[in-house]
XYZ file of C-alpha atoms in Angstrom:
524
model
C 77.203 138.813 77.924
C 77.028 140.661 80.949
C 76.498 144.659 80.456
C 78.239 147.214 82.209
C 77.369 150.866 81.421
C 80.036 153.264 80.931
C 78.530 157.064 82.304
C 79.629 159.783 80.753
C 80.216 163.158 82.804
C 80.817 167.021 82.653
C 83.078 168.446 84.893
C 80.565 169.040 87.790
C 79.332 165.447 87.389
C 82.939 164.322 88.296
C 82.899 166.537 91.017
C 79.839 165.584 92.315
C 80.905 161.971 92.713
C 84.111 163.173 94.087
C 81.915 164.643 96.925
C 80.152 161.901 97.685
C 82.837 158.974 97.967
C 85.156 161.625 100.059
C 82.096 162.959 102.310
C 79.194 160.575 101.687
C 81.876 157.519 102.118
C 84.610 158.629 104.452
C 87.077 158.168 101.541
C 89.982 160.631 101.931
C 90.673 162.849 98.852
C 94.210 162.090 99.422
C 93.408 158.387 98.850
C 92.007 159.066 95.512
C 94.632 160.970 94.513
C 97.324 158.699 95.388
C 95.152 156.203 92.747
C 95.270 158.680 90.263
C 98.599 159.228 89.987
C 99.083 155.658 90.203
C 97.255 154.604 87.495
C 99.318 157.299 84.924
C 102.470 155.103 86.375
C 100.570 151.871 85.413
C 99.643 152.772 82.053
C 103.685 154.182 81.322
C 104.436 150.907 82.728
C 102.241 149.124 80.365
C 103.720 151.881 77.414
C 107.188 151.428 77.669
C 108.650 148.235 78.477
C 111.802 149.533 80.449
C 110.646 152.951 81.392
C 113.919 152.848 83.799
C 115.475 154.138 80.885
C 113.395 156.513 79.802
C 114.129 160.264 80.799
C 110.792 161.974 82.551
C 109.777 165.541 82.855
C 106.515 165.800 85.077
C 104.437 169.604 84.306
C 102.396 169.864 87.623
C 99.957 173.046 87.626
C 98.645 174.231 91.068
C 95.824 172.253 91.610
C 94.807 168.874 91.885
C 95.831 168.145 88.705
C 99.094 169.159 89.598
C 98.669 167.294 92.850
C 98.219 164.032 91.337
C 101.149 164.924 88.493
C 103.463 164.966 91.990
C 101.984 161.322 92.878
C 103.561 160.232 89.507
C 106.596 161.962 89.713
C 107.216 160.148 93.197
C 106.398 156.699 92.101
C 108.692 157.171 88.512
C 111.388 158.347 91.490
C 110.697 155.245 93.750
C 111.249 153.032 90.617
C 114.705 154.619 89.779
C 113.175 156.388 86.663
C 114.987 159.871 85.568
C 112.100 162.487 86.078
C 112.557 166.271 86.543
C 109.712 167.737 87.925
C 108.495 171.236 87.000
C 105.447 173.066 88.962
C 104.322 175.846 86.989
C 103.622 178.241 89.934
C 105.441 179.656 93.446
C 105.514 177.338 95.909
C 102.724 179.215 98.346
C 100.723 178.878 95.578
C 99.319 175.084 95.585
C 96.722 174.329 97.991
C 95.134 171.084 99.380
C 95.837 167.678 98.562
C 98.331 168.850 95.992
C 100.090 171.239 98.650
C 100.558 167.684 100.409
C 101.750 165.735 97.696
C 103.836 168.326 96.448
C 105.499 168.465 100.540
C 105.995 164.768 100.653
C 108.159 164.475 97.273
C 110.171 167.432 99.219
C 110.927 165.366 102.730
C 111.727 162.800 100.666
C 114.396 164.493 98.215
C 112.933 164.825 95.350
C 114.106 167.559 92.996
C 111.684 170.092 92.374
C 111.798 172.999 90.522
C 109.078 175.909 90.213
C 108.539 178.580 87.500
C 106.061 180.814 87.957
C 106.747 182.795 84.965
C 107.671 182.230 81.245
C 111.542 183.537 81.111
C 111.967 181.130 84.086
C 110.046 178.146 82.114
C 112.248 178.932 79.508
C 115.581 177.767 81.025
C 113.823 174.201 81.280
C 113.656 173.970 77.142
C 116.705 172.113 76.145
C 115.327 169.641 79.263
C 111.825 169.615 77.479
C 113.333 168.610 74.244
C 115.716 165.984 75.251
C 113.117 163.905 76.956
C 111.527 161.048 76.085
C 107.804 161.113 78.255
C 106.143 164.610 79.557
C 103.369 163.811 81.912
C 101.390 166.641 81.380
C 99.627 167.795 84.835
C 98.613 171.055 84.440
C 94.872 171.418 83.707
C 92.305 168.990 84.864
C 88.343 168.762 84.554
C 88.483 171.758 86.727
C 89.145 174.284 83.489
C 86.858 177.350 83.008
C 88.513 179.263 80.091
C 90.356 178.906 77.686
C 94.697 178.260 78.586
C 96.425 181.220 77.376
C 99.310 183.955 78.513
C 101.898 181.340 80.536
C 99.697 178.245 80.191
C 99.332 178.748 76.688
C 102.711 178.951 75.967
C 103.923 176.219 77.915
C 100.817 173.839 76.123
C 102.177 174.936 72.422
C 105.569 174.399 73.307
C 104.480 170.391 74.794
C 103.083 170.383 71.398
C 105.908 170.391 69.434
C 107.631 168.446 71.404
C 109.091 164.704 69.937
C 108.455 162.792 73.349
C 105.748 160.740 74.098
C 103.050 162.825 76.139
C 100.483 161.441 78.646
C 98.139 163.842 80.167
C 96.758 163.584 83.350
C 92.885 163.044 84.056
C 92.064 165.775 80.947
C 94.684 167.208 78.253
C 95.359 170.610 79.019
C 93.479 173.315 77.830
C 90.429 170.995 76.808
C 87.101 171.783 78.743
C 85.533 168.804 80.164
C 82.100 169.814 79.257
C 82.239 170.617 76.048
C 84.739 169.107 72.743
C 84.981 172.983 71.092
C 88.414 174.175 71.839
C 88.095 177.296 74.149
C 92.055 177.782 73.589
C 95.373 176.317 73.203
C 95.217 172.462 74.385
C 97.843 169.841 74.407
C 97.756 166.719 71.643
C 98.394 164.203 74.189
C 99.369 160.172 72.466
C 97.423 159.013 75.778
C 95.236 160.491 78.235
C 94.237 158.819 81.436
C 91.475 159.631 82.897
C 90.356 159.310 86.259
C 86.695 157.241 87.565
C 84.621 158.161 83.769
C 85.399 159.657 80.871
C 84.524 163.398 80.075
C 82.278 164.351 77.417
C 84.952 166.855 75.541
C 87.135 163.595 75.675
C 84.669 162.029 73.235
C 83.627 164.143 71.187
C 85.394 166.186 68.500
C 86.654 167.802 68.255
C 87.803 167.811 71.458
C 88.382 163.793 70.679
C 91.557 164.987 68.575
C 93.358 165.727 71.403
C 93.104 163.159 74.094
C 95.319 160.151 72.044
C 94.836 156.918 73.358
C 91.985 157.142 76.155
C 92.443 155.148 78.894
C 89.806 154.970 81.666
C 91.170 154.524 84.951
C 89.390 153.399 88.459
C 90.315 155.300 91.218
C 88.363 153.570 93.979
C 85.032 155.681 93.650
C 82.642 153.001 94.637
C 80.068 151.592 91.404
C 76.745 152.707 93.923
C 78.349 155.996 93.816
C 77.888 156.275 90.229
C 75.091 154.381 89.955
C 72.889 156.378 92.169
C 73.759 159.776 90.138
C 71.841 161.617 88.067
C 74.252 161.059 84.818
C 72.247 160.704 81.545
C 75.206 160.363 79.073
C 76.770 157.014 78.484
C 79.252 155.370 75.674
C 77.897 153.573 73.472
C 80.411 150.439 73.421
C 79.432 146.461 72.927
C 79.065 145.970 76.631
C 75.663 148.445 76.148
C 73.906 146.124 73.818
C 71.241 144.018 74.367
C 72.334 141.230 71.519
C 69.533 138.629 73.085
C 68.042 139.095 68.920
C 71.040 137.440 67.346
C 70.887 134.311 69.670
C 67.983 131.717 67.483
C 66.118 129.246 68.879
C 65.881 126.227 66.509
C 62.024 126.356 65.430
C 62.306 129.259 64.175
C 60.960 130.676 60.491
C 61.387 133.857 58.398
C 57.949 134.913 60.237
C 59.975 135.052 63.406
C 61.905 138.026 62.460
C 59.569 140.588 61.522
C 58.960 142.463 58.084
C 60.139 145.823 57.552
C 58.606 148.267 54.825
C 60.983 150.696 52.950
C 59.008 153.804 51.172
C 61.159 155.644 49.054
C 63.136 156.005 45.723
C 62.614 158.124 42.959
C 63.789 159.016 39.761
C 67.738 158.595 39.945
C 67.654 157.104 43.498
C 66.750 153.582 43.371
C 69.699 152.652 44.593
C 69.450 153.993 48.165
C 66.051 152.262 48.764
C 67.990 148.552 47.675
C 71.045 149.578 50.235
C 68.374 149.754 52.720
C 66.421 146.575 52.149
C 69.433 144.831 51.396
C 70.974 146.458 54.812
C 67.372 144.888 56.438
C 68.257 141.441 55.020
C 72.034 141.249 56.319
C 70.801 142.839 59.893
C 68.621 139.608 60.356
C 65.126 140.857 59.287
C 62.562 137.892 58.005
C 61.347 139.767 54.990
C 61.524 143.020 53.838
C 59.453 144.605 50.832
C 60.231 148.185 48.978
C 57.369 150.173 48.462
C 58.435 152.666 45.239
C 56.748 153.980 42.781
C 55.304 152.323 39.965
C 57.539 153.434 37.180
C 60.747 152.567 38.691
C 59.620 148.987 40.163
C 61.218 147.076 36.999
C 64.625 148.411 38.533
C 64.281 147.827 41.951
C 63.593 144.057 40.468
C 66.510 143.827 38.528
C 68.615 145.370 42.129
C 67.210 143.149 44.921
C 67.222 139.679 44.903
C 66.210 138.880 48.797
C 63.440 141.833 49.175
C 60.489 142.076 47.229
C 58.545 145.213 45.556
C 55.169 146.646 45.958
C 54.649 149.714 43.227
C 52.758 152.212 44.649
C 50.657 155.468 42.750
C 53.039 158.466 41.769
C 51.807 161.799 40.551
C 54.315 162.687 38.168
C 56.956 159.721 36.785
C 58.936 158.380 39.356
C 57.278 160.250 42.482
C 55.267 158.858 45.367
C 52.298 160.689 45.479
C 49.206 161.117 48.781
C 47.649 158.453 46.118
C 49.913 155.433 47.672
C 48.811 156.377 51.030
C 46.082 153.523 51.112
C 47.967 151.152 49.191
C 50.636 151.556 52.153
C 48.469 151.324 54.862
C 47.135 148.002 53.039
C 50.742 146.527 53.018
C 51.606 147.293 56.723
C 47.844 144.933 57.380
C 48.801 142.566 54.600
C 52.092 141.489 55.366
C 51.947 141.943 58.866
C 54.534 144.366 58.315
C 56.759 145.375 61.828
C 58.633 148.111 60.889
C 58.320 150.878 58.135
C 61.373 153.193 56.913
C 60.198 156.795 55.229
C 62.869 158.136 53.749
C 65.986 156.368 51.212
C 65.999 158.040 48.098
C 61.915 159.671 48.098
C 62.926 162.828 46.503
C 61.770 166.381 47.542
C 58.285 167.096 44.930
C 56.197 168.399 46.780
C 53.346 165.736 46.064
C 55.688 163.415 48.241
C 56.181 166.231 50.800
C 52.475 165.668 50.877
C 52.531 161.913 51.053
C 55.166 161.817 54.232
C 52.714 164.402 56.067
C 49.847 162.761 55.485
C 51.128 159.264 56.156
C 52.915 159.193 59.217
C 49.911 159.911 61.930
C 48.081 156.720 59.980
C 50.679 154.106 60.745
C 49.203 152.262 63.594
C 51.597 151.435 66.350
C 54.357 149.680 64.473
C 57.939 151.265 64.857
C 58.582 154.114 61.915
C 62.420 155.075 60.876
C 62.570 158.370 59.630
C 65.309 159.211 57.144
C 66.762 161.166 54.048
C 64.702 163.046 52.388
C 61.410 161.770 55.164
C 62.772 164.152 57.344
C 63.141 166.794 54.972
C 59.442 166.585 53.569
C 59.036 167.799 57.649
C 61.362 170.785 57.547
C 60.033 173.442 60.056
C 57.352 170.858 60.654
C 58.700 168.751 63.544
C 55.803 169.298 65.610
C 54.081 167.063 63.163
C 56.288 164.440 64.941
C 54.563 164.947 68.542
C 51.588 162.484 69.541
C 52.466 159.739 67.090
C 50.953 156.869 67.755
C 53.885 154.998 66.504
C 57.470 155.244 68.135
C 59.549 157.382 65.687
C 63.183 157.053 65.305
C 65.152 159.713 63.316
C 68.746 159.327 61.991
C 69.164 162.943 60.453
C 72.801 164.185 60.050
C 73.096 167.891 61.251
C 72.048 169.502 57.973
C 68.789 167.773 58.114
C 68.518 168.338 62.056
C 68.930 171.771 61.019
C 65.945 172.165 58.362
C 63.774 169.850 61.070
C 64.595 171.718 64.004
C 64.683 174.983 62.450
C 68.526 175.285 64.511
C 71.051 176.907 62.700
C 73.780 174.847 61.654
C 76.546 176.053 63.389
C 74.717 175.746 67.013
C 74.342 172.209 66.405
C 77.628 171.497 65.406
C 78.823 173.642 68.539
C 76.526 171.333 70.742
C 75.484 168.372 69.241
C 74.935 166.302 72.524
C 73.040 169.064 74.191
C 70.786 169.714 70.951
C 70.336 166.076 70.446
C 69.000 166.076 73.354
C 66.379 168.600 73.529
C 65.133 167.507 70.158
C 64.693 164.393 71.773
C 63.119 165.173 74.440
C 60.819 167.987 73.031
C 59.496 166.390 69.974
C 59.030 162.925 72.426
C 61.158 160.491 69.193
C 64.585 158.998 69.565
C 66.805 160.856 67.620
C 70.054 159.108 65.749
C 72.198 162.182 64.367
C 75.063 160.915 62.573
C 78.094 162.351 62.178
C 81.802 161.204 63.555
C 80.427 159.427 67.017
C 76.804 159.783 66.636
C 74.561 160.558 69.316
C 71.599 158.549 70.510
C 68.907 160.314 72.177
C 65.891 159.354 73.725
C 62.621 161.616 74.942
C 63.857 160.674 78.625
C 66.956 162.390 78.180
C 69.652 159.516 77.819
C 71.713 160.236 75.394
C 74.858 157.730 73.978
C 77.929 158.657 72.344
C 78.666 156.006 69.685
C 82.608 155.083 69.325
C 82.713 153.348 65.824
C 82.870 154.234 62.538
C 85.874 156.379 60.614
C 86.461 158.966 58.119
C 85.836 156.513 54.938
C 82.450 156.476 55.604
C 81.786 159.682 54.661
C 80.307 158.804 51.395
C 76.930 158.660 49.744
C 74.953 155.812 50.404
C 76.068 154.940 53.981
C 72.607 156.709 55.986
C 70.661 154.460 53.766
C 72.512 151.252 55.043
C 72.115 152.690 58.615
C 68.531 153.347 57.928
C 67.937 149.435 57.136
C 69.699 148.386 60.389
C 67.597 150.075 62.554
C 64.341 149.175 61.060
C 65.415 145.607 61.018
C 66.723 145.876 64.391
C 63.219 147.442 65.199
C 60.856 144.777 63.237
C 62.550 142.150 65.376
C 61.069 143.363 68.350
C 64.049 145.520 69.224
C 62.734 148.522 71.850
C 63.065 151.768 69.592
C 66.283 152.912 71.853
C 68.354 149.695 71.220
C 67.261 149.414 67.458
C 68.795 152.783 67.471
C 71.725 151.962 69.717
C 72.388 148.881 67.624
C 72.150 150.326 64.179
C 74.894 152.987 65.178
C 76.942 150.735 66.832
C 76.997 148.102 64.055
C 76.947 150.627 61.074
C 79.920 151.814 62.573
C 81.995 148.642 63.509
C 81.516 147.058 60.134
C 82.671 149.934 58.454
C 85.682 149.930 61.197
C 86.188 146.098 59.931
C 85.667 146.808 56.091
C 88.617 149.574 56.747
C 90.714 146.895 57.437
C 90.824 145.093 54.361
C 89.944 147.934 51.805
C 91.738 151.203 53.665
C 89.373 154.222 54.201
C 89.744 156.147 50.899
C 87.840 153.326 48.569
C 84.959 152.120 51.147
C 81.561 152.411 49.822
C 78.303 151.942 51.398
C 78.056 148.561 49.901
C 80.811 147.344 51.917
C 79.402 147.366 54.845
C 76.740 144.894 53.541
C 79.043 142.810 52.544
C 81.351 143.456 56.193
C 78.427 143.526 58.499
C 78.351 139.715 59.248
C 81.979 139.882 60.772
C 81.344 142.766 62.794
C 77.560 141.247 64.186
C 80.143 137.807 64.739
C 82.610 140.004 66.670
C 80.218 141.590 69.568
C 77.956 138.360 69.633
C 80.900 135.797 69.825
């Protein structure tokens, strides 16, 4: 399958490559616009199968974003489609590219009509009301602050609205830089944006607003992009490298590498079997469960595919700093290629001990760092720096939080950017879940993940995750794509287990059970 990366940009990333096909390339803005506003035409086209009868009502702001809402409105006109068009500002002023777009639909008859202010807005309600589409044109990527005083009234009246409303390039209101709202915004059914899509587009909850997303090309050439600087991409199926899931014939279970899970404790057996048994399904060889000794007749009676090694605890059911040598024995032993701290090891502080102490002695092979692995290092992440293994960790914020030493609520506010820097600062690739999960590597990429749903929001699902990506690592997987797989699959078999069993009763077991259909759906 060929790849194609899909960039992600902020507002002055957009603008940037703006620049540079209009200057750099001798492409006139005017050309790009006319694209734009083409493309919102297309995808009503594609929307409403005879749009002729459809009654229109274009909002065009004062910039470009305006400017390309007057590009629609003259194509809907040139195809005999009703559309009123309202400019939410005095004619003197909108400026550039819109001023000339907004002067052609003038010579060539369109109606236009401006108000400036809200009582004249106002006389345009009962049009509002009675129409079927609102193209909404008002704000684009180049939004500051938050919409309020005229703009915010207009966007809360579009909101409760019954017609079908497309926004143009960004929905109104909604910052591209950034998914918190900064004020009123418009719920758009589709948005259609213009070259890449905008990081407050994909993230929520920013993500709540923009509908359907459609990406549109514009005619900004692909060196353009590709000679940026832009560090963010999506995280679709055309960004995996799937080479793993294609077997020669002479192959054997020694082939596809052995992963190690260390964890479990007293009550949480369970989440070390949904990680082997996540290992298995992801296409590792073998996989063994190192647990303690006192709960290995469970873990016997749970797994059938992976084995058991029981390791010294201090006190019942607790790993202890004694099973450090027994570990280090298995990883030689079995030729192990991957090793998962984490599922289900409990908080004593013996084990806080055992995590601390056994993590700079794994030699080389990939570690996955989960559950309560990353807790043993709260305010320790500098413990993480100088490895000589690569480290992947799959925290969800609250655990990001106690690693980092971040306050919750300035990761939630920035999750991308903090991802990021964690990344980057503590040199692992980071994995923090949530609804779309970020990927981050040390070098600053970052990925935004676009699978998964609400009904995975239940206990046992980071375990399942955790098993992906160490199998996806023990096959030879680079640490970022082991990461970048796990998310993406996690999340598409829990997208196809939604379709049979409806989000309210999926379990982390499903996606076991879902995860061959979804691995058959982006390999073919």
């Amino acid at each position: 399958m060929e790849r194609r990366q899909m960039e992600v940009v902020t507002a002055a990333e957009m603008r940037a490559l703006d620049r540079e096909a209009i200057e750099g390339l001798g492409i006139p803005g005017p050309v790009l616009m006319e694209n734009a506003g083409r493309s919102v035409v297309e995808h009503l086209k594609r929307r409403f199968e005879d749009i002729r009868t459809s009654q229109v009502v274009v909002l065009c702001g004062k910039g470009n974003n305006g400017g390309d809402g007057c590009v629609v409105s003259r194509w809907l006109n040139a195809m005999g489609v009703p559309t009123r068009t309202i400019v939410l500002a005095r004619p003197d002023e909108v400026k550039g590219d819109a001023k000339l777009n907004l002067e052609v639909l003038r010579r060539i008859g369109v109606p236009v009509d401006f108000a400036p202010d809200p009582a004249t807005f106002r006389k345009f309600t009962d049009t509002l009301f009675s129409s079927d589409i609102i193209v909404d044109a008002m704000l684009g990527t180049g939004l500051t602050r938050g919409a309020s005083g005229m703009l915010g009234e207009v966007i809360e009246m579009v909101n409760g609205l019954p017609g079908y409303v497309v926004s143009v390039d960004m929905p109104s209101g909604l910052s591209s830089d950034t998914p918190q709202l900064l004020g009123s915004v418009v719920r758009a059914a589709a948005t259609v944006t213009f070259g890449l899509p905008k990081i407050g587009q994909l993230l929520y909850p920013g993500a709540e607003f923009v509908g359907e997303l459609v990406v549109a090309d514009i005619g900004i050439p692909p060196e353009v992009v590709a000679k940026s600087n832009v560090k963010t991409y999506r995280l679709d199926a055309d960004e995996l490298d799937l080479g793993m899931f294609l077997r020669r014939p002479d192959t054997h279970k020694g082939t596809f590498g052995h992963v190690l899970i260390v964890g479990g404790s007293n009550g949480k057996t369970g989440a070390v079997a949904l990680a082997a048994e996540a290992a298995m399904r992801a296409g590792a060889g073998l996989c063994t469960a190192a647990i303690p000794a006192s709960l290995n007749a469970i873990m016997e009676v749970k797994t059938t595919e992976a084995m058991t090694i029981p390791v010294a605890e201090g006190e019942a059911g607790v790993i202890s700093p004694a099973a450090i040598d027994q570990i280090l024995g298995a990883i030689e032993r079995l030729r192990i290629t991957a090793i998962a701290v984490g599922p289900g090891l409990g908080t004593a502080s013996e084990t806080v001990d055992f995590v601390r102490q056994l993590l700079p002695r794994i030699g080389g092979i990939p570690i996955v760092l989960d559950a309560d692995g990353i807790n043993a290092l709260a305010g320790k992440s500098d413990l993480l720096k100088g490895l000589e293994s690569p480290v992947i960790v799959t925290p969800h914020p609250k655990e990001l939080s106690r690693l980092s030493g971040k306050a919750m609520s300035d990761i939630l506010k920035d999750r991308l950017g903090v991802a990021r820097e964690f990344a980057r600062d503590s040199g692992v690739f980071l994995l923090l879940k949530g609804a779309r999960s970020i990927v981050a590597a040390p070098d600053g990429t970052a990925f935004i993940n676009m699978t998964g749903n609400p009904g995975m929001a239940s206990g046992g699902m980071g375990d399942v995750l955790t098993g992906l990506v160490a199998a996806f690592a023990g096959q030879g997987a680079p640490p970022l794509e082991a990461a970048k797989l796990g998310a993406y699959l996690h999340g598409l078999a829990g997208d196809v287990a939604v379709e049979s069993l409806g989000e309210a009763s999926l379990v982390a077991s499903d996606i076991l059970d879902f995860l061959p259909e979804a691995i058959d759906q982006v390999v073919g």
